[in-house]
Short mmCIF file of C-alpha atoms and ligand atoms in Angstrom, two decimals:
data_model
loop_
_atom_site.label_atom_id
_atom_site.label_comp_id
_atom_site.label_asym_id
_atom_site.label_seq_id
_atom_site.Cartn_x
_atom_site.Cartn_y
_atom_site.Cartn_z
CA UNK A 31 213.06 -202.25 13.88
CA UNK A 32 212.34 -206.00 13.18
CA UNK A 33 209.00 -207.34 14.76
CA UNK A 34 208.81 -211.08 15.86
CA UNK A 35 206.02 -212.85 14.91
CA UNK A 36 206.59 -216.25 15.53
CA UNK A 37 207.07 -218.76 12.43
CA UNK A 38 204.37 -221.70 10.97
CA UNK A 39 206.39 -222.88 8.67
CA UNK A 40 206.70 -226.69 9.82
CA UNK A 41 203.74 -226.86 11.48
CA UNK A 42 201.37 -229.98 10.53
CA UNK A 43 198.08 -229.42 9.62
CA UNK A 44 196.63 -230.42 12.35
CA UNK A 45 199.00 -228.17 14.48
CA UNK A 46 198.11 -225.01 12.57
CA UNK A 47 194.12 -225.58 12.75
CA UNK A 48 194.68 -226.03 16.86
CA UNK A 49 196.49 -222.68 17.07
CA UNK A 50 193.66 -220.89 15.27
CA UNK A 51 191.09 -222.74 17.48
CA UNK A 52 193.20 -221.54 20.72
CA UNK A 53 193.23 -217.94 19.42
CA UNK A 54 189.73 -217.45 17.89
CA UNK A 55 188.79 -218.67 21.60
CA UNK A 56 191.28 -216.28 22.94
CA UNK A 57 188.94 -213.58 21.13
CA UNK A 58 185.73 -215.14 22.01
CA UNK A 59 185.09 -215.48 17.85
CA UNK A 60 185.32 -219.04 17.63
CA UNK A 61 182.42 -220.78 16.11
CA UNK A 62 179.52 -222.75 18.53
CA UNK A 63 181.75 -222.32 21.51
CA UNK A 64 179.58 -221.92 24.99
CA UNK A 65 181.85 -219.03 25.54
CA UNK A 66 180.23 -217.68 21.76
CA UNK A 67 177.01 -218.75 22.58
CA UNK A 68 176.97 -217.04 26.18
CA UNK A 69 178.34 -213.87 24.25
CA UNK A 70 174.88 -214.15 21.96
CA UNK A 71 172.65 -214.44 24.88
CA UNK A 72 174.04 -211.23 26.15
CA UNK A 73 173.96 -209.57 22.98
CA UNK A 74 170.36 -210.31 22.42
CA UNK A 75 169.20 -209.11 25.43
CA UNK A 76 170.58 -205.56 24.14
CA UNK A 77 167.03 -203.25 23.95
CA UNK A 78 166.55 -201.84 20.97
CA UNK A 79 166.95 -198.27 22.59
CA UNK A 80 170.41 -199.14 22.51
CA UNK A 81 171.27 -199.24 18.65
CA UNK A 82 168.09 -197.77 17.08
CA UNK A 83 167.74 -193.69 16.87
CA UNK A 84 164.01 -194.00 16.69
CA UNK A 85 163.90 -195.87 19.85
CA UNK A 86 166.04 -193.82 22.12
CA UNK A 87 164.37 -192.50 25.17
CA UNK A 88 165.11 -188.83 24.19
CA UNK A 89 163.08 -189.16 20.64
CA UNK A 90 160.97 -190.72 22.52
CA UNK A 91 160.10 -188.04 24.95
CA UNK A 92 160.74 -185.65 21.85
CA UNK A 93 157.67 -186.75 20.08
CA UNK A 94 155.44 -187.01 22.79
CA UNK A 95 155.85 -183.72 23.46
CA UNK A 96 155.31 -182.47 19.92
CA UNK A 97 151.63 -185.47 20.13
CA UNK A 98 150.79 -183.09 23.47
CA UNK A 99 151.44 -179.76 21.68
CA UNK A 100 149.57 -180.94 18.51
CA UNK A 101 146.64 -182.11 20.30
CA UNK A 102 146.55 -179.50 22.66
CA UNK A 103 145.97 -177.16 18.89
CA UNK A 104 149.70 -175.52 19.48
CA UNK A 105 151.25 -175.48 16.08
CA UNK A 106 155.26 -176.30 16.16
CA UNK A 107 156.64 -173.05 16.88
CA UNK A 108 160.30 -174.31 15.44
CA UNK A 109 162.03 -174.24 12.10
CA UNK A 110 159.59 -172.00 10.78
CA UNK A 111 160.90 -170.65 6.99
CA UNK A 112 161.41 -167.22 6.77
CA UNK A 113 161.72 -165.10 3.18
CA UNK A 114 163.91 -162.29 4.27
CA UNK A 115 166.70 -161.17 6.49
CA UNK A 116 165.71 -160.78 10.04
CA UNK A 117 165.00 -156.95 10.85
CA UNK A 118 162.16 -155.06 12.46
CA UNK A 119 159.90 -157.33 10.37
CA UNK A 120 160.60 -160.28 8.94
CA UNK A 121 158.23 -162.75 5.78
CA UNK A 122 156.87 -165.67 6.94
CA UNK A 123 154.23 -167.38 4.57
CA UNK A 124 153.86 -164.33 2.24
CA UNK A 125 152.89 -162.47 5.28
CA UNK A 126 154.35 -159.18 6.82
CA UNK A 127 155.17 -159.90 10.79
CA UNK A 128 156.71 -157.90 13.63
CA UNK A 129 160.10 -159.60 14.26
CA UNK A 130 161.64 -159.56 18.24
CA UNK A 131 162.54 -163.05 17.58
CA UNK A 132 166.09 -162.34 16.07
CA UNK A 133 169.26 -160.72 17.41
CA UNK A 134 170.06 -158.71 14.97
CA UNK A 135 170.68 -155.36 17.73
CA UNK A 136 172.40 -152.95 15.48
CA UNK A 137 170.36 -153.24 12.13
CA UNK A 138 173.01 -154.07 10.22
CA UNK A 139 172.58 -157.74 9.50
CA UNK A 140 170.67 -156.99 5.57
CA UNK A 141 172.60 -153.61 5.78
CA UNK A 142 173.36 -153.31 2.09
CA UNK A 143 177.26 -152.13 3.07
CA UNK A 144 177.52 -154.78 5.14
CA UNK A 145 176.35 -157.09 1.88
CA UNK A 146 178.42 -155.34 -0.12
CA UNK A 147 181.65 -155.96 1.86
CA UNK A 148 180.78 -160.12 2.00
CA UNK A 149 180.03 -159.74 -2.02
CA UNK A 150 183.31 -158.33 -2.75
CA UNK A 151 185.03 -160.73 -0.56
CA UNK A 152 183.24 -163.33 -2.30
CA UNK A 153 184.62 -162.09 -5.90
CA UNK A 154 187.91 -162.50 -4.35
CA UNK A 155 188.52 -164.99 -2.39
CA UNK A 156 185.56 -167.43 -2.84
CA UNK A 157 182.84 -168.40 -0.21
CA UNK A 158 184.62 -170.85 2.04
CA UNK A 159 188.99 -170.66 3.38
CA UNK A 160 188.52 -174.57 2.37
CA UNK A 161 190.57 -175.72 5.35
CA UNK A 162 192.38 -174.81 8.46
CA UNK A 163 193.87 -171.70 9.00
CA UNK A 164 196.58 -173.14 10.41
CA UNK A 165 197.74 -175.59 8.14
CA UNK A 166 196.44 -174.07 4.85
CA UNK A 167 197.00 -170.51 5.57
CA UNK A 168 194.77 -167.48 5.85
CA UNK A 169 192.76 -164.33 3.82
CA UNK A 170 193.99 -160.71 4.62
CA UNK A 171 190.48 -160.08 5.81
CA UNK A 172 190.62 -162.96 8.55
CA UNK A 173 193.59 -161.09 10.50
CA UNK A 174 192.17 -157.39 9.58
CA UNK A 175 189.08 -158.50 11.32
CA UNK A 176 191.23 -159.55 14.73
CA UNK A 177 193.21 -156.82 14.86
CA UNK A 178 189.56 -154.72 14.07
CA UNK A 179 188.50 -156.93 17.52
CA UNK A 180 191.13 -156.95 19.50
CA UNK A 181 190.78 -152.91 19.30
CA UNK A 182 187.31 -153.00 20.06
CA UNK A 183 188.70 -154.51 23.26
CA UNK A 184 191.95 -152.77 23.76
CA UNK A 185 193.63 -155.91 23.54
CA UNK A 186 196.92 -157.48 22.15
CA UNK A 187 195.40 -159.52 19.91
CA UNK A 188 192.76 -161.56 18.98
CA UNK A 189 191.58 -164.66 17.06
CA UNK A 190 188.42 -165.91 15.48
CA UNK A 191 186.70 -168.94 15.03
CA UNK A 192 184.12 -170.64 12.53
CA UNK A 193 182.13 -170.73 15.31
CA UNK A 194 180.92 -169.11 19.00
CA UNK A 195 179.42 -172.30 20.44
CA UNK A 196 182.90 -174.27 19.25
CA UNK A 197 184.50 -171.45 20.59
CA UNK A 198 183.69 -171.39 23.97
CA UNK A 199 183.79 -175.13 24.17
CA UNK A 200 187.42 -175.41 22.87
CA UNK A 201 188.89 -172.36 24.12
CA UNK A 202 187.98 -173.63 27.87
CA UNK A 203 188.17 -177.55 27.16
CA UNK A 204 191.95 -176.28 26.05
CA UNK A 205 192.89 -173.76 28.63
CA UNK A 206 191.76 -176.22 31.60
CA UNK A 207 192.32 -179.49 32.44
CA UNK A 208 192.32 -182.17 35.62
CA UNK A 209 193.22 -180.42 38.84
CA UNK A 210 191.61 -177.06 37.60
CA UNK A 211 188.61 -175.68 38.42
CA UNK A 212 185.51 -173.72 35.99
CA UNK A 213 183.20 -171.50 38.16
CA UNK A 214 180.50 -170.34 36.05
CA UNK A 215 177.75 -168.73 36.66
CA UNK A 216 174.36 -170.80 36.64
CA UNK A 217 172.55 -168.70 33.88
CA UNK A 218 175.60 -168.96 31.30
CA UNK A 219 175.22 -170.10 27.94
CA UNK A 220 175.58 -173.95 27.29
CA UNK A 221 178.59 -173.52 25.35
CA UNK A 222 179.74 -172.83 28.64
CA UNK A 223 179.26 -175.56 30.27
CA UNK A 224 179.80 -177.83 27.51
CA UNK A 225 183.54 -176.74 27.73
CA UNK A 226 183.91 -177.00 31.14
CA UNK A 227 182.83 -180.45 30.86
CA UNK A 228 184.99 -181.76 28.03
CA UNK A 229 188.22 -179.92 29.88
CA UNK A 230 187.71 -182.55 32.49
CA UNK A 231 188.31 -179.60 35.60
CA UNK A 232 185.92 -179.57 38.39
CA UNK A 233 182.61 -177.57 36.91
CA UNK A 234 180.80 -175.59 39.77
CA UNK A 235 177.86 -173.23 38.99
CA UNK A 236 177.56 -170.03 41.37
CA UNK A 237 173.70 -168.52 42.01
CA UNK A 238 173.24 -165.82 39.00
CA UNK A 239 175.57 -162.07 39.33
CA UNK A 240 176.29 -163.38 42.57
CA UNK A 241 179.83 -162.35 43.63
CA UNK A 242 179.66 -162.75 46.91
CA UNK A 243 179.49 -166.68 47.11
CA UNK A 244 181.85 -166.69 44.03
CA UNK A 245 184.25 -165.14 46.59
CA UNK A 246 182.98 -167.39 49.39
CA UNK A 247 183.89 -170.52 47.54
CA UNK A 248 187.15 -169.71 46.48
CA UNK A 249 187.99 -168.25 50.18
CA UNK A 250 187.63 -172.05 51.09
CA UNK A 251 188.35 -173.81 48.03
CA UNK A 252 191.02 -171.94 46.07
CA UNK A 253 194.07 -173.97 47.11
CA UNK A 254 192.74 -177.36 46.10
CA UNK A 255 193.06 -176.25 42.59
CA UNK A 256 195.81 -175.44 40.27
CA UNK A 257 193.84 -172.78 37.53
CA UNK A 258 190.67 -171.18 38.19
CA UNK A 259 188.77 -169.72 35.71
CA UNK A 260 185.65 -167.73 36.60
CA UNK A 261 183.16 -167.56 33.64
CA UNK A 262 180.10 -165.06 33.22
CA UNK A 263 178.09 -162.86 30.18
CA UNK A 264 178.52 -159.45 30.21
CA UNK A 265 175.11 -159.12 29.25
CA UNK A 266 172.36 -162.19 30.01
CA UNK A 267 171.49 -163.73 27.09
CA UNK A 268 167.58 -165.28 28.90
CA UNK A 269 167.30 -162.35 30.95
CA UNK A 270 168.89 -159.23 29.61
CA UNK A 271 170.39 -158.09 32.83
CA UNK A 272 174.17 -157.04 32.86
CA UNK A 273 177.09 -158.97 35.18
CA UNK A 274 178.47 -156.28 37.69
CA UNK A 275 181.63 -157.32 36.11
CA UNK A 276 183.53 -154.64 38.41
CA UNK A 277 183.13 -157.28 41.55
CA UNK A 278 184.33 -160.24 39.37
CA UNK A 279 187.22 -158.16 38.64
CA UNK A 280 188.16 -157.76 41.94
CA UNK A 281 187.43 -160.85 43.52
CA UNK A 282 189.23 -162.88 40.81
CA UNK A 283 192.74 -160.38 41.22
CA UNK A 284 192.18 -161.48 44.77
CA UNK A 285 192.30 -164.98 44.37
CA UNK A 286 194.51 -165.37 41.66
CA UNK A 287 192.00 -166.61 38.88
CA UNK A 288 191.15 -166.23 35.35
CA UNK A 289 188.24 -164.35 34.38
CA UNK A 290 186.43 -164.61 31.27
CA UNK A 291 183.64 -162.83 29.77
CA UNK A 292 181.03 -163.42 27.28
CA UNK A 293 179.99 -160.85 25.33
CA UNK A 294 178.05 -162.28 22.94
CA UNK A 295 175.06 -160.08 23.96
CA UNK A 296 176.61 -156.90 25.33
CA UNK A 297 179.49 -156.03 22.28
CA UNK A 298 177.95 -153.37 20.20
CA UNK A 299 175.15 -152.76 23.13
CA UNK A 300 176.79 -151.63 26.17
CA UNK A 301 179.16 -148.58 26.31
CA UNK A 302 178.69 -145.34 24.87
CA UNK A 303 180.13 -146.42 21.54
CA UNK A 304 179.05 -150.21 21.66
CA UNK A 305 182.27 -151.39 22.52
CA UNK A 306 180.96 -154.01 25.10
CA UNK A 307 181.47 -154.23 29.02
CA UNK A 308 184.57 -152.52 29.20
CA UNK A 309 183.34 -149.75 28.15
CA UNK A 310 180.25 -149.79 30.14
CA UNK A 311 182.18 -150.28 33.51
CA UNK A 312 185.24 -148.03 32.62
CA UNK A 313 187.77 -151.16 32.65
CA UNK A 314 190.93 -151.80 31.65
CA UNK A 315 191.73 -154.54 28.81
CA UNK A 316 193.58 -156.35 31.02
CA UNK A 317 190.87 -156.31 34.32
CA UNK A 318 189.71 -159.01 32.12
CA UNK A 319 191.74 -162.29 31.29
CA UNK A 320 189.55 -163.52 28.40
CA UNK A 321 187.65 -161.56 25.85
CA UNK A 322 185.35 -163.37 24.39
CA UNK A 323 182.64 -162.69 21.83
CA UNK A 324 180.16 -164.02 18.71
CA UNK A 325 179.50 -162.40 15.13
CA UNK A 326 176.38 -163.94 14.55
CA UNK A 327 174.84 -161.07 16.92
CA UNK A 328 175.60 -157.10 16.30
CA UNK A 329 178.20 -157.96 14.22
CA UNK A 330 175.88 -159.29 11.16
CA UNK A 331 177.34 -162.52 10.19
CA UNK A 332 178.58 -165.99 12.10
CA UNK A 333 181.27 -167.07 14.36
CA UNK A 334 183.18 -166.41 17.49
CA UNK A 335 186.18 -164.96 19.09
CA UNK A 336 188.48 -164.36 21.88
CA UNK A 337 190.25 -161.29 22.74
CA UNK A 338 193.20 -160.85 25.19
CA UNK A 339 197.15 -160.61 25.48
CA UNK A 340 199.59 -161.79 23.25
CA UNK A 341 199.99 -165.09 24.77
CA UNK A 342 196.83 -166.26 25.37
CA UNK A 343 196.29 -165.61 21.41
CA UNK A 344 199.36 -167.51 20.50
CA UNK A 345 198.63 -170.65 22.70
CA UNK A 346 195.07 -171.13 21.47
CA UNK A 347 196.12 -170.11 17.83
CA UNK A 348 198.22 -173.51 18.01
CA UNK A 349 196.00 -175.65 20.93
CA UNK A 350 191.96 -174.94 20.79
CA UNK A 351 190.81 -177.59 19.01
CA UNK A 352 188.03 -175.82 17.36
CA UNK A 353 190.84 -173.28 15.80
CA UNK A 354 193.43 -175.71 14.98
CA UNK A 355 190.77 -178.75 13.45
CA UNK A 356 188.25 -176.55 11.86
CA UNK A 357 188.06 -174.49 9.09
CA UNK A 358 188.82 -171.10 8.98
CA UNK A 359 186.17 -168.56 9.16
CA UNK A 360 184.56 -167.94 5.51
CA UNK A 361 186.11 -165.25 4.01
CA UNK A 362 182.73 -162.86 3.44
CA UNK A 363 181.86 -163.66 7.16
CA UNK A 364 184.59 -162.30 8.30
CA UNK A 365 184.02 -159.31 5.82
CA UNK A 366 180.59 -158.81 6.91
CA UNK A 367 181.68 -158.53 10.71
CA UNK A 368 184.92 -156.25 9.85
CA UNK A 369 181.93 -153.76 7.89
CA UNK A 370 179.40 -154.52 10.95
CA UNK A 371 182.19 -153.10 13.15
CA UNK A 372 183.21 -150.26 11.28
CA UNK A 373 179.56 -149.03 11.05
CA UNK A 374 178.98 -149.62 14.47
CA UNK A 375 182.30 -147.16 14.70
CA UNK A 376 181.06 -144.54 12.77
CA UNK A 377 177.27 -144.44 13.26
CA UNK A 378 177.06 -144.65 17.48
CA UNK A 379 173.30 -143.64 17.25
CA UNK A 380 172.56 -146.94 16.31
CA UNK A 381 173.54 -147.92 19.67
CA UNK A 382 171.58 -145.38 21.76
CA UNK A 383 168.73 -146.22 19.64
CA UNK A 384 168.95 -149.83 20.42
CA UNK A 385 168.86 -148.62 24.67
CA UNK A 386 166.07 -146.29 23.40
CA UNK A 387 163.93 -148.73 22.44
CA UNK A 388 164.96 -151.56 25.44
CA UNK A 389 164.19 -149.04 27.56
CA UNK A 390 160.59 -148.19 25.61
CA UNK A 391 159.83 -151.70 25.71
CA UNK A 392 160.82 -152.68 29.59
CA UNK A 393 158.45 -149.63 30.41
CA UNK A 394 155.44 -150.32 28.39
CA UNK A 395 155.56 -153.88 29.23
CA UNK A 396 155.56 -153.54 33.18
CA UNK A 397 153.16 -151.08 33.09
CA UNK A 398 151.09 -153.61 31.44
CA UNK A 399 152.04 -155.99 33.90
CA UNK A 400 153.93 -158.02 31.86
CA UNK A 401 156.98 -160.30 34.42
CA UNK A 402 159.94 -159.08 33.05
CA UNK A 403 162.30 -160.97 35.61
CA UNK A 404 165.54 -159.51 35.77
CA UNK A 405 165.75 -157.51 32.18
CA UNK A 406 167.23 -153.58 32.64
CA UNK A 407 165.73 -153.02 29.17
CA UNK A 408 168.68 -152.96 26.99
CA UNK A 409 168.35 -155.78 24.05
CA UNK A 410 166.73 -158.65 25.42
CA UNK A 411 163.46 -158.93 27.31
CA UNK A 412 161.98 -161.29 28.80
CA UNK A 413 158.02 -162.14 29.36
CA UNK A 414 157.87 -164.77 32.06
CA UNK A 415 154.83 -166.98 31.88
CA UNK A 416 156.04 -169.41 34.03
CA UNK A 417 154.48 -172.73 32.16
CA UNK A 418 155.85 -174.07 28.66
CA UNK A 419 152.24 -174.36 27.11
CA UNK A 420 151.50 -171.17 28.35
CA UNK A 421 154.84 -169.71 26.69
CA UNK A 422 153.94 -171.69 23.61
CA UNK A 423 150.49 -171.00 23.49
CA UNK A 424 151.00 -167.04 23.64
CA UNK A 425 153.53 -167.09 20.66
CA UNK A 426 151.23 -169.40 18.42
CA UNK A 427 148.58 -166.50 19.23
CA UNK A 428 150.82 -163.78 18.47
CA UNK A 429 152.45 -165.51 15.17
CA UNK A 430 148.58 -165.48 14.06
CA UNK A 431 147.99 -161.78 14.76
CA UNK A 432 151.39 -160.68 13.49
CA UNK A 433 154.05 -160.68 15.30
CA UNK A 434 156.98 -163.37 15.79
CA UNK A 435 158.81 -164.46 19.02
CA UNK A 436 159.32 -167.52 19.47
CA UNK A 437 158.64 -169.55 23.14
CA UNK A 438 161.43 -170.57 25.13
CA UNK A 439 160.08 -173.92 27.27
CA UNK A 440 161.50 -176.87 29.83
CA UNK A 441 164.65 -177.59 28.99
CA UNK A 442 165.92 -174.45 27.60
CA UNK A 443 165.13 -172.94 30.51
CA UNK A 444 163.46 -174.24 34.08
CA UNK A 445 159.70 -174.71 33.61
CA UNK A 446 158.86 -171.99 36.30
CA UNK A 447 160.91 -170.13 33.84
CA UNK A 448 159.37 -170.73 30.80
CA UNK A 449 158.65 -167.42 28.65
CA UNK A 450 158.72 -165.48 25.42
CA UNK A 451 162.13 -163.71 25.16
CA UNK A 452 162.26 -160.76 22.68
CA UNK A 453 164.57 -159.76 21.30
CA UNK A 454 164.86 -155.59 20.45
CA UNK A 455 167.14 -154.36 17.69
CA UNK A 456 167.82 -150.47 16.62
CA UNK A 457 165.34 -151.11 13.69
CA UNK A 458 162.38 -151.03 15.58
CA UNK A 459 160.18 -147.76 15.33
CA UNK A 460 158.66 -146.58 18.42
CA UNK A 461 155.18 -147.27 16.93
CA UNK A 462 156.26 -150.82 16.53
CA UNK A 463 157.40 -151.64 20.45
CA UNK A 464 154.09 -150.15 21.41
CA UNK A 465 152.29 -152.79 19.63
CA UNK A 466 154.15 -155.44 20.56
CA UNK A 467 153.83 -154.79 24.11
CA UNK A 468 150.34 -154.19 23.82
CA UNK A 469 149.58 -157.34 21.46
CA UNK A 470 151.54 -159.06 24.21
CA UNK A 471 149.41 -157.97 27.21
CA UNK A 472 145.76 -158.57 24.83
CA UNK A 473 146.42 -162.13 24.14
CA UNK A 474 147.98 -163.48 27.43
CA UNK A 475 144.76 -161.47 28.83
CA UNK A 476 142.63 -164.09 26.66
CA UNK A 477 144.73 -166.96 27.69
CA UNK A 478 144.72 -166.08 30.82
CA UNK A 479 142.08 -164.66 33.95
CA UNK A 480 143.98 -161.18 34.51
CA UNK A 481 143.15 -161.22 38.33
CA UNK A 482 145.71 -164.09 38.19
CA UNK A 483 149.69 -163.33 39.23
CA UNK A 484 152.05 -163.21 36.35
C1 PLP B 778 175.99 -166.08 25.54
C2 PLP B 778 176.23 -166.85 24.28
N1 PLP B 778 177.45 -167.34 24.05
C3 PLP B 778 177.72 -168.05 22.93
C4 PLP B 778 176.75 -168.28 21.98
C5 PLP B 778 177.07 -169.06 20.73
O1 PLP B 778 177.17 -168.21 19.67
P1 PLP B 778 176.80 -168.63 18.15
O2 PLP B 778 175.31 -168.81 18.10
O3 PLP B 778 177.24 -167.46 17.36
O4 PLP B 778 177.53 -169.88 17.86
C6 PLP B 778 175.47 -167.77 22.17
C7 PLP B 778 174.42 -168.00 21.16
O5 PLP B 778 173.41 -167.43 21.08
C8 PLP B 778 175.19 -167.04 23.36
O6 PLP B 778 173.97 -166.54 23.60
#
C-alpha cells in the first residue's frame, strides 16, 4: 500500500515556514500564540494533587491517620517483620508470640514435606516458569496440580493462576461484558468486585447469604440482561460464616445464571475430607458453574484457580487476561500446593482438628462475651469492637502481652464493623485457644468499662 503524503519539493521558503506555522497552530504547539498562552494559563492552574504522589488526597488522609494513631500511643500495627513461617506461633522481634493472625488452616504451610516437594521442584525446574504459560509452555507439575484440583472438585478440568486476586478479577472481567450483569454478594472479597468492575456489566451487591432478594431481583430484572453471574464465598472470609450455597444453586438453575463460588476460605475446611463446599452440602460438580479457589490458604503456597467443565477451562486458558499476560505459576508453588493437597488427602484429622478448635474458640469467646457476629466457629473468627481505635488499640495490647492478630479498621471493613479477626489453624493446641480467648476478654476489659455492650 502506498501512503500519500503530499510533496514540498518546490515550495519557497517562505511557503514552507507558513505551512509549519498553520500546523503547529493546528496542534496548539506553536510558539507565543494566545491560543499557547491560554493553554499555559490552564495548565498552571493544575493543583499539585494532580501530578505529585505526595500530594494526593488519599496520602494525604493516609498519613493523618497514621499522625492520629501515633499520637494517640497506637504503634503501626502493619508490615510488621516476622522470623519464621506462620504457624501456631510465629517470631517477631526475637520474641515467641501466639499467631491467629495467619491463614495457614491445615498446618502445612512450614510442613517440611510440603518444603521438600517446592525444593525438589526447585532443583529441577528453577524458581520462576519465566513467562507465560501460554506462549512459552508449561512444567509437568503446573498441569499435575489442575488435574490434582479439578478432582478435589469433581470437575473437568481446571487451571491456575500466578495469582487469586488476578484471578478473580480476570476470570470475571473476561467471562462478562456490557449487557451482562454481576450479582455479588455485599461481603465478597474485593477481587470480586474489582472484576466486576473492569468487565464493564452492571455490578449489583445483594444483602449478605441472602437468597431470597437474590431471587427477588432477578424475578424482575433477569430479562434486561444477556449473562448473569451470581458470585458468593463458600466460606466468609471477615466473618467465618458459610453461604447456604444449596439456595444459590437453586435459584440460579431457575433463572438461568452462572454461579460462582469462592472458596478461598472453605477448600480444605469444609467437608468431611476438606474438599470445600461441595462436599459440605452434598453437591454435584456441576450445581456449581465456577469453581474457584486460592493456594496461598490451606494449600501452603500462592496463587489461584478455577475449577469447572471442559469449556469454561479452555476459553479462559486462551482469554483471562491474568492467564494469558502473566506468568505462569512458579514451578515450587505449584509443588507446594500439589503436596498441601495430597496431605490434606491422606491425613483428614487435620481437618477435624481445624473445626475442633473453631469450635473451642467460638465457645470460649462468647462465653466471655466476646461479639462474634456471624462466625459458626470453623477457621475464622471474628471479635467485633465496633470502633477502629478500639480494634487497633486491643491488638497493640495483645502484640505486647504475646499474642498477634492484627486489627481490621474503616475501610477494610465498615467502622461499626471494625474488629480483630483471628484466624484458627489445626496447629493450635487446646491450651493455646484458651489463652487467646482469655487474653482477649482481659485486655478489652482494661480498655474498656465491662458494663458497656460489645
Ligand atoms: C475470599 C478471597 N478471595 C480471593 C482472595 C485473594 O487470594 P490471594 O491472597 O491468594 O491472592 C482472598 C485473599 O485473602 C480472599 O479472602
Amino acid at each position: 500500500m502506498t501512503v500519500n503524503t503530499p510533496s514540498l519539493a518546490g515550495l519557497s521558503q517562505e511557503q514552507k515556514r507558513e505551512m509549519l506555522q498553520r500546523a503547529l497552530e493546528k496542534r496548539g504547539t506553536s510558539n507565543g500564540s494566545a491560543k499557547d498562552n491560554d493553554v499555559r494559563a490552564v495548565i498552571d492552574q493544575i493543583p499539585e494533587s494532580a501530578y505529585r504522589f505526595d500530594k494526593f488526597p488519599e496520602y494525604y488522609r493516609l498519613h493523618l491517620q497514621r499522625t492520629l494513631a501515633e499520637n494517640a500511643g497506637i504503634p503501626n500495627p502493619y508490615f510488621r517483620e516476622h522470623d519464621s513461617y506462620g504457624g501456631a506461633t510465629t517470631v517477631v522481634d526475637g520474641r515467641n508470640l501466639l499467631n491467629f493472625g495467619m491463614y495457614n488452616y491445615l498446618g502445612l504451610n512450614g510442613d517440611p514435606r510440603v518444603n521438600a516437594a517446592a525444593m525438589a521442584s526447585i532443583e529441577r525446574y528453577g524458581t520462576s516458569a519465566s513467562a507465560s504459560r501460554v506462549v512459552s509452555g508449561e512444567r509437568p507439575i503446573h498441569r499435575a496440580l489442575e488435574v490434582r484440583l479439578a478432582e478435589l472438585h469433581e470437575a473437568d478440568d481446571a487451571v491456575a493462576f500466578v495469582s487469586g486476586h488476578a484471578t478473580n478479577v480476570s476470570v470475571i472481567a473476561s467471562l462478562l461484558g456490557s449487557g451482562d450483569l454481576v450479582l455479588h454478594d455485599r461481603l465478597v472479597h474485593n477481587s470480586v468486585m474489582q472484576g466486576a468492575m473492569l468487565s464493564g456489566a452492571t455490578r449489583q451487591a445483594f444483602p449478605h447469604n441472602d437468597w431470597q432478594a437474590v431471587d427477588a431481583i432477578l424475578a424482575e430484572s433477569r430479562r434486561r440482561f444477556d449473562k448473569v453471574l451470581i458470585v458468593v464465598e463458600g466460606l466468609y472470609s471477615m466473618d467465618g460464616d458459610i453461604c447456604p450455597l444449596d439456595r444459590f444453586v437453586e435459584i440460579k438453575r431457575r433463572h438461568k445464571a452462572l454461579l460462582m463460588v469462592d472458596e478461598a476460605h472453605s477448600m480444605g475446611v469444609l467437608g468431611a475430607t476438606g474438599r470445600g463446599a461441595r462436599e459440605h452440602f452434598g453437591l454435584a460438580s456441576t450445581d456449581v458453574d465456577i469453581w474457584m479457589g486460592t493456594l496461598s490458604k490451606s494449600f501452603a503456597s500462592c496463587g489461584g484457580y478455577i475449577a469447572g467443565n471442559s469449556a469454561l477451562i479452555e476459553l479462559l486458558k486462551l482469554t483471562a487476561s491474568g492467564f494469558v499476560y502473566s506468568v505462569g505459576l512458579p514451578p515450587p508453588m505449584a509443588a507446594a500446593a500439589l503436596a498441601s493437597i495430597e496431605i490434606m488427602l491422606a491425613e483428614p484429622e487435620r481437618v477435624a482438628t481445624l473445626r475442633a478448635n473453631g469450635q473451642l474458640f467460638l465457645n470460649l469467646a462468647k462465653a466471655r462475651g466476646l461479639n462474634t457476629g456471624l462466625s459458626q466457629g470453623i477457621n475464622v473468627v471474628p471479635v467485633i469492637l465496633g470502633q477502629s481505635v478500639l480494634a487497633a488499640r486491643l491488638a497493640a495490647m495483645l502484640h505486647e502481652r504475646g499474642m498477634e492478630t492484627p486489627p481490621i479498621i474503616h475501610p477494610a471493613v465498615e467502622e461499626r464493623a471494625a474488629r480483630l479477626r483471628l484466624f484458627i489453624s489445626s496447629l493450635h493446641s487446646k491450651d493455646q485457644i484458651h489463652q487467646a480467648v482469655e487474653m482477649i476478654a482481659e485486655a478489652l476489659a482494661e480498655i474498656k468499662p465491662p458494663k458497656e455492650d460489645l
